[in-house]
Structures are given as C-alpha cells and as structure tokens.
Coordinates of C-alpha atoms in Angstrom, one line a residue:
X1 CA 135.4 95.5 100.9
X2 CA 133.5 92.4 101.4
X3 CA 129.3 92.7 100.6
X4 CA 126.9 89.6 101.2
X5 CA 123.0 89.6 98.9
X6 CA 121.3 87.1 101.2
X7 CA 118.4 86.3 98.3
X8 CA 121.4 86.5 95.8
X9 CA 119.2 84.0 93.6
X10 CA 116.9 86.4 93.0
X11 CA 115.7 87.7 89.5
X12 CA 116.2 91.3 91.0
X13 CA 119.8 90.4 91.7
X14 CA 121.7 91.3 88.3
X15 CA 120.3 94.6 88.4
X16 CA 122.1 94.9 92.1
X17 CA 125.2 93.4 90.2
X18 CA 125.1 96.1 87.2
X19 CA 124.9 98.9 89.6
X20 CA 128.3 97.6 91.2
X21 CA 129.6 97.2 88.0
X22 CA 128.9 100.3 86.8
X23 CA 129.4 102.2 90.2
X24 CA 132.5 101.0 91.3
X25 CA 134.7 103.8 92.0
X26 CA 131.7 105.2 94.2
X27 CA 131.9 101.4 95.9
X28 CA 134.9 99.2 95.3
X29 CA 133.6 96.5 96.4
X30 CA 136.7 93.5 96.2
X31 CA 134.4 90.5 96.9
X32 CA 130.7 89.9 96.4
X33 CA 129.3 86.7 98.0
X34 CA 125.2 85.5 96.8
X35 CA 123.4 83.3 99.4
X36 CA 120.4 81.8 98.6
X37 CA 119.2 77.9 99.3
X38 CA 117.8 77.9 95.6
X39 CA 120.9 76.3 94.1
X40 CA 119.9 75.8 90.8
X41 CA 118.8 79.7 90.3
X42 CA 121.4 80.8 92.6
X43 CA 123.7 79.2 89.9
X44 CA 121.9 80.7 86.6
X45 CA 122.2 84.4 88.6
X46 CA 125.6 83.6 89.5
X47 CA 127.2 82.9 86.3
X48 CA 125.4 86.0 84.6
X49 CA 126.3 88.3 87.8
X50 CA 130.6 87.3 86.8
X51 CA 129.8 87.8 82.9
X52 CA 128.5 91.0 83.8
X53 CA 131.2 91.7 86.0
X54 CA 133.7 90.7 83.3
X55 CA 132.0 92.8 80.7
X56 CA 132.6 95.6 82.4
X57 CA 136.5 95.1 83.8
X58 CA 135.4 95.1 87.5
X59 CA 138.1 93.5 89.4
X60 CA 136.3 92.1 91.9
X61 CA 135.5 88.7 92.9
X62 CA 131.9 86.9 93.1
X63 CA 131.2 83.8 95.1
X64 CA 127.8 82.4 95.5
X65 CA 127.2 79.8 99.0
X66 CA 123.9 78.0 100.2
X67 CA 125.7 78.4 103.6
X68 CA 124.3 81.7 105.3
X69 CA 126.7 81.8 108.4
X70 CA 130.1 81.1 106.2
X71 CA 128.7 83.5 103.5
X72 CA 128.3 86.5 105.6
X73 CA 131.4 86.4 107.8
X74 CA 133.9 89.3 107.8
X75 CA 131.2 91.1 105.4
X76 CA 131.1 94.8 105.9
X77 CA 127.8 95.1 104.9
X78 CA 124.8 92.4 104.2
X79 CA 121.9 93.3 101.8
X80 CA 118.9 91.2 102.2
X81 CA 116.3 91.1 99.9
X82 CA 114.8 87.4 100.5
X83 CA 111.1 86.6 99.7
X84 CA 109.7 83.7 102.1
X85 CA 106.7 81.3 100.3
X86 CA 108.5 82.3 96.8
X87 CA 106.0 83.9 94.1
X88 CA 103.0 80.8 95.2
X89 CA 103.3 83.0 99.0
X90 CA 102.9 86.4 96.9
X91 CA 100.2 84.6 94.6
X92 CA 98.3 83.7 98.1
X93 CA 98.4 87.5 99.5
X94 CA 97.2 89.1 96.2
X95 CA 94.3 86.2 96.1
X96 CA 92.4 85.7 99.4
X97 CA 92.2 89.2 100.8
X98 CA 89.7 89.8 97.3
X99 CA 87.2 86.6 98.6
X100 CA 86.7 89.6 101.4
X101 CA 86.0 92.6 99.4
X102 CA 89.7 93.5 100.7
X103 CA 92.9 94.5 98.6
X104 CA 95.0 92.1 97.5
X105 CA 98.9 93.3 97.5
X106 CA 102.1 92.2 98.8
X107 CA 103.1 94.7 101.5
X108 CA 99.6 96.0 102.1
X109 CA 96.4 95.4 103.3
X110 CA 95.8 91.8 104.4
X111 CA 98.3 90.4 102.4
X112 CA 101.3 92.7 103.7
X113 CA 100.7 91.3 107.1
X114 CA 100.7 88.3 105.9
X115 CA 103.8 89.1 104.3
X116 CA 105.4 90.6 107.5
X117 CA 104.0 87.2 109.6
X118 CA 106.0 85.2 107.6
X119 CA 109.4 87.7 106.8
X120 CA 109.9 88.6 110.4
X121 CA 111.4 85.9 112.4
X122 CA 113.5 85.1 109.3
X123 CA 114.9 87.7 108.9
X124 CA 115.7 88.2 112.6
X125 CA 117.5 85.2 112.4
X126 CA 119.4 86.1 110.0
X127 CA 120.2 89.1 111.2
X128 CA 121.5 87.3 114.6
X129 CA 124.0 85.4 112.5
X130 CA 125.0 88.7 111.0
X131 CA 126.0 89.9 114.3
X132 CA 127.3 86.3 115.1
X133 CA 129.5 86.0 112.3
X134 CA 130.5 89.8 111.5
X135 CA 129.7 91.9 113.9
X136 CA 130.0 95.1 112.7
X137 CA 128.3 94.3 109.5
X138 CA 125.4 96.7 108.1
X139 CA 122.2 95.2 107.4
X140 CA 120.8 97.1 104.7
X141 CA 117.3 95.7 104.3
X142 CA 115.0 95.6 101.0
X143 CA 112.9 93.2 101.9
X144 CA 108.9 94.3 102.0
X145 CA 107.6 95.2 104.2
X146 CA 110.4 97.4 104.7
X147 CA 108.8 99.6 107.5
X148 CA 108.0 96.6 109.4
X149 CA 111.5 94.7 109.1
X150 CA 113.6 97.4 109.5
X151 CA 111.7 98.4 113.2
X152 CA 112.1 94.9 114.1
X153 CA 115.9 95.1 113.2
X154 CA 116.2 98.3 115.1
X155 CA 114.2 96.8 118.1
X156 CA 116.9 93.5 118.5
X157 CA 119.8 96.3 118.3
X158 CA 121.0 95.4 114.9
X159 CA 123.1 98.0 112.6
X160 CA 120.1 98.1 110.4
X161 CA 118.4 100.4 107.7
X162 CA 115.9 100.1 105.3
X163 CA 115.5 101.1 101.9
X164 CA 113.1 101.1 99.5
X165 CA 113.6 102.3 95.4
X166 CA 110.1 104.6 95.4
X167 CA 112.1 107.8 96.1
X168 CA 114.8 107.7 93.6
X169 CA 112.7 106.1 91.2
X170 CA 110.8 109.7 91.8
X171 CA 113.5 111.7 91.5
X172 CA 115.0 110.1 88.1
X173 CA 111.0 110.8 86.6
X174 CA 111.2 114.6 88.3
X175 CA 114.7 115.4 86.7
X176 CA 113.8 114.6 83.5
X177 CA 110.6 115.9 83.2
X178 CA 112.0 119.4 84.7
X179 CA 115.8 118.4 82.5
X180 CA 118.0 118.9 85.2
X181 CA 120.1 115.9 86.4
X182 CA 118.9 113.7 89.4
X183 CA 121.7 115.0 91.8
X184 CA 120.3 118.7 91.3
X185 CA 116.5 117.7 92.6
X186 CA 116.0 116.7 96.3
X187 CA 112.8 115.7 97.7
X188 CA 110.9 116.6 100.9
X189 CA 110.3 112.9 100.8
X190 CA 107.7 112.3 104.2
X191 CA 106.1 109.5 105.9
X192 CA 106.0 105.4 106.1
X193 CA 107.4 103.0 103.9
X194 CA 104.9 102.7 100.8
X195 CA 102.6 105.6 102.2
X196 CA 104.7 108.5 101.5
X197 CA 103.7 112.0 99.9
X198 CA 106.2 114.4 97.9
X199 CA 105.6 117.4 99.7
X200 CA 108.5 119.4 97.9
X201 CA 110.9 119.0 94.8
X202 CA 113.7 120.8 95.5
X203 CA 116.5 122.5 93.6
X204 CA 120.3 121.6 94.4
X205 CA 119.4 120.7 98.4
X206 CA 116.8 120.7 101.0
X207 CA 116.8 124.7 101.2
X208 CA 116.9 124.8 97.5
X209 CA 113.8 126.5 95.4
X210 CA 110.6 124.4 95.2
X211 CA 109.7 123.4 91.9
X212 CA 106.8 121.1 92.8
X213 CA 104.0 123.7 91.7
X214 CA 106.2 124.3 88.5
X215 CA 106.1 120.5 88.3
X216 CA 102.3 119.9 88.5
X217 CA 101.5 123.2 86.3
X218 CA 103.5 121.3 83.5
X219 CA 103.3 117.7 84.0
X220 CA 100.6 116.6 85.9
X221 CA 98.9 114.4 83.6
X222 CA 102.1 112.9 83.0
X223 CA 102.3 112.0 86.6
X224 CA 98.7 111.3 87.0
X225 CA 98.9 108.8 84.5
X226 CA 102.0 106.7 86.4
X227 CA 100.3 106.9 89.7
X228 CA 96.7 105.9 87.6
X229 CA 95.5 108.2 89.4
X230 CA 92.8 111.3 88.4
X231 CA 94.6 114.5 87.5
X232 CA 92.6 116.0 89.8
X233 CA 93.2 114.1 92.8
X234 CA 97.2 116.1 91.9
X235 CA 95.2 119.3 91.4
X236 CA 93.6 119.3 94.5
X237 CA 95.8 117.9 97.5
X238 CA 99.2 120.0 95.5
X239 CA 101.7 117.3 96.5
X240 CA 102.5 113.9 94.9
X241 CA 102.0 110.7 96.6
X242 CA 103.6 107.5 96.1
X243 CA 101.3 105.3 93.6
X244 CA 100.8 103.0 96.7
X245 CA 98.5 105.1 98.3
X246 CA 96.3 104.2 95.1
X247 CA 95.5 101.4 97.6
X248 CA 94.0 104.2 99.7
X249 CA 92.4 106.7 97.8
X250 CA 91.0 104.3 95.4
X251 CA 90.2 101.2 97.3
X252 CA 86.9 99.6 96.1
X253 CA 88.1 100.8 92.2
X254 CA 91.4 98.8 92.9
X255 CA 89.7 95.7 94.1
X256 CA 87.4 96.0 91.2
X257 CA 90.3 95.6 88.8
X258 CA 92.1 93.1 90.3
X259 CA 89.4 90.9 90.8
X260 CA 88.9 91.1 86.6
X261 CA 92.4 90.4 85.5
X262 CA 95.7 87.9 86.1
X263 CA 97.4 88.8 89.7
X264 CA 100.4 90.2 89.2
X265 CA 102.6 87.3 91.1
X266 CA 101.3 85.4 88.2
X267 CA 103.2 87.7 85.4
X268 CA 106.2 87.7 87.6
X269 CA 106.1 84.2 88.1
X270 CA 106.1 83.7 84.2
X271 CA 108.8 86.9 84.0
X272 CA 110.7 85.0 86.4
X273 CA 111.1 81.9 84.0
X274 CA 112.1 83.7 81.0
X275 CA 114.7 85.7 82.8
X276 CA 116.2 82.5 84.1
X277 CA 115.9 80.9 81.0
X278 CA 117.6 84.1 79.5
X279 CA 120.4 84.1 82.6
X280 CA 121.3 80.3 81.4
X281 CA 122.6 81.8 77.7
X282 CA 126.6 81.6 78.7
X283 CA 126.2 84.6 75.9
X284 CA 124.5 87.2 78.1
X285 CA 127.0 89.5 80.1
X286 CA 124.6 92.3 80.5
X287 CA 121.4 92.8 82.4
X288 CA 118.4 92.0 80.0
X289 CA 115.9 94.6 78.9
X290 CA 112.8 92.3 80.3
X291 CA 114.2 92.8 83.8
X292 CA 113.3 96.4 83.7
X293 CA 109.9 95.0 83.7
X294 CA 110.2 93.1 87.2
X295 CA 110.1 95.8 89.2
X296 CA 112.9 97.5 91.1
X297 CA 113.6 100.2 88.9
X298 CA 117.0 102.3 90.3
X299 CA 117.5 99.8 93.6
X300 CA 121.1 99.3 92.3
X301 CA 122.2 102.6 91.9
X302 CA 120.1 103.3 95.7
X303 CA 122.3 100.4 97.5
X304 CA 125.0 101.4 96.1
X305 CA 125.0 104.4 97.7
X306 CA 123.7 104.1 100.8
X307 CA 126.3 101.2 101.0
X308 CA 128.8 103.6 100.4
X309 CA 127.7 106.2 102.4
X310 CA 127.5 103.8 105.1
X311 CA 131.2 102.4 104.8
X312 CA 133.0 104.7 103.1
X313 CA 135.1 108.2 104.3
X314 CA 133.6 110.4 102.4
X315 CA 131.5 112.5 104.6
X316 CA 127.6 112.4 105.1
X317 CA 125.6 112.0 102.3
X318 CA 121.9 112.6 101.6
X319 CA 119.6 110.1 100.6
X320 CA 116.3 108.9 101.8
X321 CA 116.4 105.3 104.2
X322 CA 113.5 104.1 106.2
X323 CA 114.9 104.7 110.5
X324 CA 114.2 105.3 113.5
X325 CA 111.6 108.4 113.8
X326 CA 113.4 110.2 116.6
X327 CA 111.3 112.9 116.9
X328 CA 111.5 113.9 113.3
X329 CA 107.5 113.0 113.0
X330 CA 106.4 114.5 116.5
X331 CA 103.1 112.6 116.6
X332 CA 105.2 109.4 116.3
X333 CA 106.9 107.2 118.6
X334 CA 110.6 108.0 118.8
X335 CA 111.4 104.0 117.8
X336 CA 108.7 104.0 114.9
X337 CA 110.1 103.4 111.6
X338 CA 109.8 106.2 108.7
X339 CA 111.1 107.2 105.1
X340 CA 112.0 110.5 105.3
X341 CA 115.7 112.3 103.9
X342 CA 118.8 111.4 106.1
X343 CA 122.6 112.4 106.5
X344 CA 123.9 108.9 106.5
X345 CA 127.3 108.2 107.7
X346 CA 129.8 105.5 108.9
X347 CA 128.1 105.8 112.1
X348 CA 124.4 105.5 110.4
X349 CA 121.8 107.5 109.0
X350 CA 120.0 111.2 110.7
X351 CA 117.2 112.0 109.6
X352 CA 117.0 116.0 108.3
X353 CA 114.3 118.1 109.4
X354 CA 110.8 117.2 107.3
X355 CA 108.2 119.3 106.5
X356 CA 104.7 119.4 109.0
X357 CA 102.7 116.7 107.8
X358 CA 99.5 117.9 106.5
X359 CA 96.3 116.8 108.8
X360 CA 95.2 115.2 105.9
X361 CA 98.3 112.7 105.6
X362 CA 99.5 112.9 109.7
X363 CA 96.4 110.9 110.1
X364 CA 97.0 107.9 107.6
X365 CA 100.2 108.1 108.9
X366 CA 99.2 107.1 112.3
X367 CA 96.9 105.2 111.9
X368 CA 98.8 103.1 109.4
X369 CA 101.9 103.2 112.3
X370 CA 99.1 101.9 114.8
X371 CA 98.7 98.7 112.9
X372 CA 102.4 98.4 112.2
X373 CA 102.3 98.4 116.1
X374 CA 100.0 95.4 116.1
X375 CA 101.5 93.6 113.1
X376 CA 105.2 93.8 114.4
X377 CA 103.6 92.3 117.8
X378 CA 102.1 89.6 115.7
X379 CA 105.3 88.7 113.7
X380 CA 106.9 88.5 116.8
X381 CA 105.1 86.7 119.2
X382 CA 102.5 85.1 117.3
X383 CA 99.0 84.3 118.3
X384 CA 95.2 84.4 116.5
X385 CA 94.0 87.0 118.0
X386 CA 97.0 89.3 117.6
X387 CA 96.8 88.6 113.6
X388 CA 92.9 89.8 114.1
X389 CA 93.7 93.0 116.2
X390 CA 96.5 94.0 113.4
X391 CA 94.1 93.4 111.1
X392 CA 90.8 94.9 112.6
X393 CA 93.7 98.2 113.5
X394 CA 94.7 98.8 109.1
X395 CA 92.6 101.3 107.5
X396 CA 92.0 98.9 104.4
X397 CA 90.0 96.1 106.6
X398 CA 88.6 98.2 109.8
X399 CA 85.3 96.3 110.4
X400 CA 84.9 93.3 112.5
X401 CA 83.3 90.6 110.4
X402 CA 85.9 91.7 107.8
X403 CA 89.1 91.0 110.1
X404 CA 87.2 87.7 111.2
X405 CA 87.0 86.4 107.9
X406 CA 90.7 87.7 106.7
X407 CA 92.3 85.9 109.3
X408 CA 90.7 82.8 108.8
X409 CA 92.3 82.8 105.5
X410 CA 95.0 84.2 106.7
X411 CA 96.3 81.7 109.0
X412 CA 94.7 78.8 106.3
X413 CA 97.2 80.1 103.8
X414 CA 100.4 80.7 105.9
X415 CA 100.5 77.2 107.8
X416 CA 103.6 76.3 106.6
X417 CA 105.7 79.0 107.5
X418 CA 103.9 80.5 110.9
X419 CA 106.1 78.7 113.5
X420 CA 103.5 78.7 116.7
X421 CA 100.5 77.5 114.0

C-alpha cells in the first residue's frame, strides 16, 4: 500500500508518521512518500519520520520528493494537509480582521475566507494531478477549511473526504472522564466543519445509551473550562459544542482578548522553530512532547483509520468525515458539505442517520452553509465583489461598512497568492 502527505514538511507531519508506526497492523502501509517544495524542512521531517519508523520496527519505506506528480503516482491514497502563505498568511488572517472589530482566526470569520481564497485552486490542482497520475487514489483532505475544500473536491468529481481531529479529540476527553475506552463511546456528532454540537454520547453504537446528561451532571466544569466557555452556557443549551463556536457565542469577548495578547500564528511560528531545531538531533526517533502543543491532537490515529477503512476489506466502519449532505440535514442542499458519523467503505463514506437539529443550531448552520455558498464561488472564480458578498453573507461580519472595510484588507493582504488580482 502506497500513501502520499502532500505538506509532508510540515511540523504536524511526525505525529501522522507515529500513528502509522504505531497502527500498522490496522494500516500496513509498504511505502510512505512526503511532498512538500520546502526542502530543507521537508529534509529535518524526513529524517525524524524513518528514525521513528525504525524505532518502532515498521517495515515500511519512506521517501520524501519536491516533485508532486512523480510523488503521488500509483498512491492508493493521498493526504493533504498543505498551508498556502506559510505561518506570515495565518499571521495576516488572525491580524487584519481585529482593525474591523471582526474575529481574527484561521478558518473563520474574515480570515477563514481568506484562507479558503487562497487554499482552493491549489488544492484543486492538486487534486487534478491526483487523478492524472493515480486515478483511483483517495484524497483524504485535512486542510482548513475543511468544509470548504472538501465541497470543492466533491464538486470537480474527485474521490475525496474531509476530516477534521475535533471529534475524536472529543471522544478520547469523553471516555476518560466517563473511564470507558474510546471505541465504547460514539457521538451524535452534527453539523459543519468547525460549527458542530455533540447532541449525544453514546454507549457501544449509535443506538447505544446516552450518557450526555450523565456527562454534564459530573463534568461540566471540566468541559466548560476546555471550551472557555461559562458552565452555564453547558447548563442551559444540554449539549456540547465544539470550542469553535466560542467564535459565535462569545464574539465581541473573543476579539477583546485577542486584540490584548500575541496571535497565536506567532507562538506557532516560534513552536515551529524549535521543533525543527529538535527534528535535526539525528538522536530523536520519537515524536517530541512539544508537538502535542501544536495542535492536532489524535489526527494520526483519525487518518489512520479512515485510510483504512477506505482501502482496506474489512467491512464498513464508523467514524465521523466531513461529505456530501445527501439529505442527511434536510434543510441542506444535497451537495453541501457536513461533519456528521458515516459507514465508510472501499466505495466511500454514508452518512448514518443524525439527530434533528435543534432550531437553535439548524439556523447557524445555514446560514453558515449560505456563506460557504458564496465563499466556494469566490475561491473559484474570483472577483471583488464576490469576496464582499461572502463576507457581507457570514454571521461574524453581517453589516455593510464592515464587509467593505474587510475586503479592502482582504484583497491588500492576499495579493500574492489570488490569481485574477
């Protein structure tokens, strides 16, 4: 089994390589190839991602390539986890959207679109290559925003799923606080990439007992706390959203804060550096303990298995991907993009049955799917006043002068990498 990482010079990526490590009777993979045009980290990850390897007697082989098209052919399956504009693009999205009053965050907000402006048509070139080069390759996509890529990777026909760590990162925090083990809890997971509610924790399956009051009887401040949220905001809605609806509930609080303290591109900028200096020590065969810091928590162990549900003979198995709606949200388009629980198979992932979306959440949701609408349009085709419609559209901006003054700094920031600018 042949698996590409295009981004495999990222800092995320020997966290990837530890779950294969570590996994590999779930996923034998036989050869492992990292793309990435960074050739100097592309070497420090490379060399710790075969120690690593070594350390823990996997058999297979690891190549790294700046050459996309040679890198992914005859792959069975092609993760892609690439960040366009480096940490300076991520540093720009957390910084301008706050001179407006606006959040400033990677795959939200102003700065998500301006993430998704820039993400799109490279990754749909990619992709094309993919198809070029190994045509029946799975494109299993990490890249934020993962709602957005992934329905644009559907759209062009591409074998394509998204997946995103906020659900198993969930369920390992619910199993142990409740001590059962992670395979025993199942989640009525529901809604859009990074604006997703826990409606249900579930023993053993998705008919299994609920334990989500038990849950938030006994560890609700626990939770609270993660989320930095207010207990009571648990108390009252009975359910447990993901902590990026934070961006949401608290809005003005979150600006507040970020406008008084270092972005957070700028710690992982500076994270970045020590890993690599730390991924340079010929000594180091094991991921270090800073890198649980970067962010990613669980990915590995989640590619690993949808990889191997996707590839392997074993039957469906459960686990929750970002696809095509299909009717499984009925107040959504049948070709909009969600995050719910699926049966994922060789021939790819079905979504299960999901839970009615509350009012209260069914209308975030859509609205929030209205400007992915407009944001996908603008990634695609381009154009001013399609990067102001997508913005006016998103619940976090909404006024006109706002969307006016966002784009302006939109567009002033993203030169460089918007082709029709």
């Amino acid at each position: 089994m042949k698996l590409a990482v295009v981004g495999g010079g990222s800092t995320y990526t020997p966290e990837l390589i530890d779950g294969f490590a570590r996994l590999r009777d779930t996923l034998p993979v036989s050869e492992l190839v990292l793309i990435d045009p960074a050739a100097e980290r592309l070497e420090l990850v490379g060399g710790l991602a075969r120690r690593i390897f070594a350390r823990q007697g996997h058999p297979g082989r690891i190549t790294t390539t700046s050459d996309l098209d040679a890198g992914v052919e005859g792959a069975d399956a092609v993760l892609i986890q690439l960040r366009v504009g480096g940490q300076a693009a991520r540093l720009q999205d957390e910084t301008w959207p706050l001179e407006c009053g606006c959040v400033g965050q990677e795959t939200t907000g102003a700065g998500g679109l301006a993430k998704a402006l820039r993400t799109v048509p490279v990754v749909l070139d990619i992709a094309e290559r993919v198809r070029r080069a190994s045509p029946d390759a799975w494109i299993i996509d990490f890249t934020n925003p993962v709602g957005i890529v992934t329905r644009a990777l559907l759209r062009a026909g591409h074998k394509a799923v998204g997946l995103c760590n906020v659900a198993i990162g969930f369920q390992r925090k619910f199993a142990a606080l409740l001590d059962l083990a992670p395979a025993d809890i199942h989640l009525d997971h529901v809604g859009l990439n990074h604006l997703t509610w826990e409606l249900g924790v579930r023993r053993g399956g998705p008919d299994g007992e609920d334990l989500l009051p038990r849950l938030l009887a006994g560890h609700a401040d626990a939770i609270a706390g993660d989320l930095h949220l207010p207990r009571a905001v648990l108390d009252r809605l009975g359910v447990v959203p993901s902590y990026y609806l934070r961006y949401f509930y608290a809005h003005d609080e979150v600006v507040r804060e970020l406008g008084s303290k270092p972005s957070r591109a700028a710690e992982v900028a500076a994270m970045e550096r020590e890993l690599l200096a730390l991924y340079g020590d010929p000594a180091l065969d094991e991921k270090p303990a800073l890198l649980a810091k970067r962010g990613g928590a669980f990915y590995s162990e989640a590619a690993v298995d949808l990889a191997a549900s996707l590839l392997g003979d074993d039957g469906p198995a459960v686990q929750v991907v970002n696809t095509r709606n299909n009717g499984t949200l009925p107040f959504l388009p049948d070709d909009a993009v969600v995050e719910v629980q699926a049966r994922v198979d060789g021939s790819g992932p079905v979504p299960l049955a999901a839970p009615r979306l509350d009012p209260l959440y069914a209308g975030l949701v859509a609205h929030v799917m209205a400007y992915e609408d407009l944001a996908l349009d603008a990634a695609v085709r381009g154009g001013r006043e399609r990067v102001f419609k997508a913005l006016l559209a998103h619940p976090l901006v909404g006024q006109f002068d706002r969307a006016e003054a966002l784009t302006d700094r939109l567009l002033a920031h993203n030169k460089e990498h918007l082709a029709w600018l």
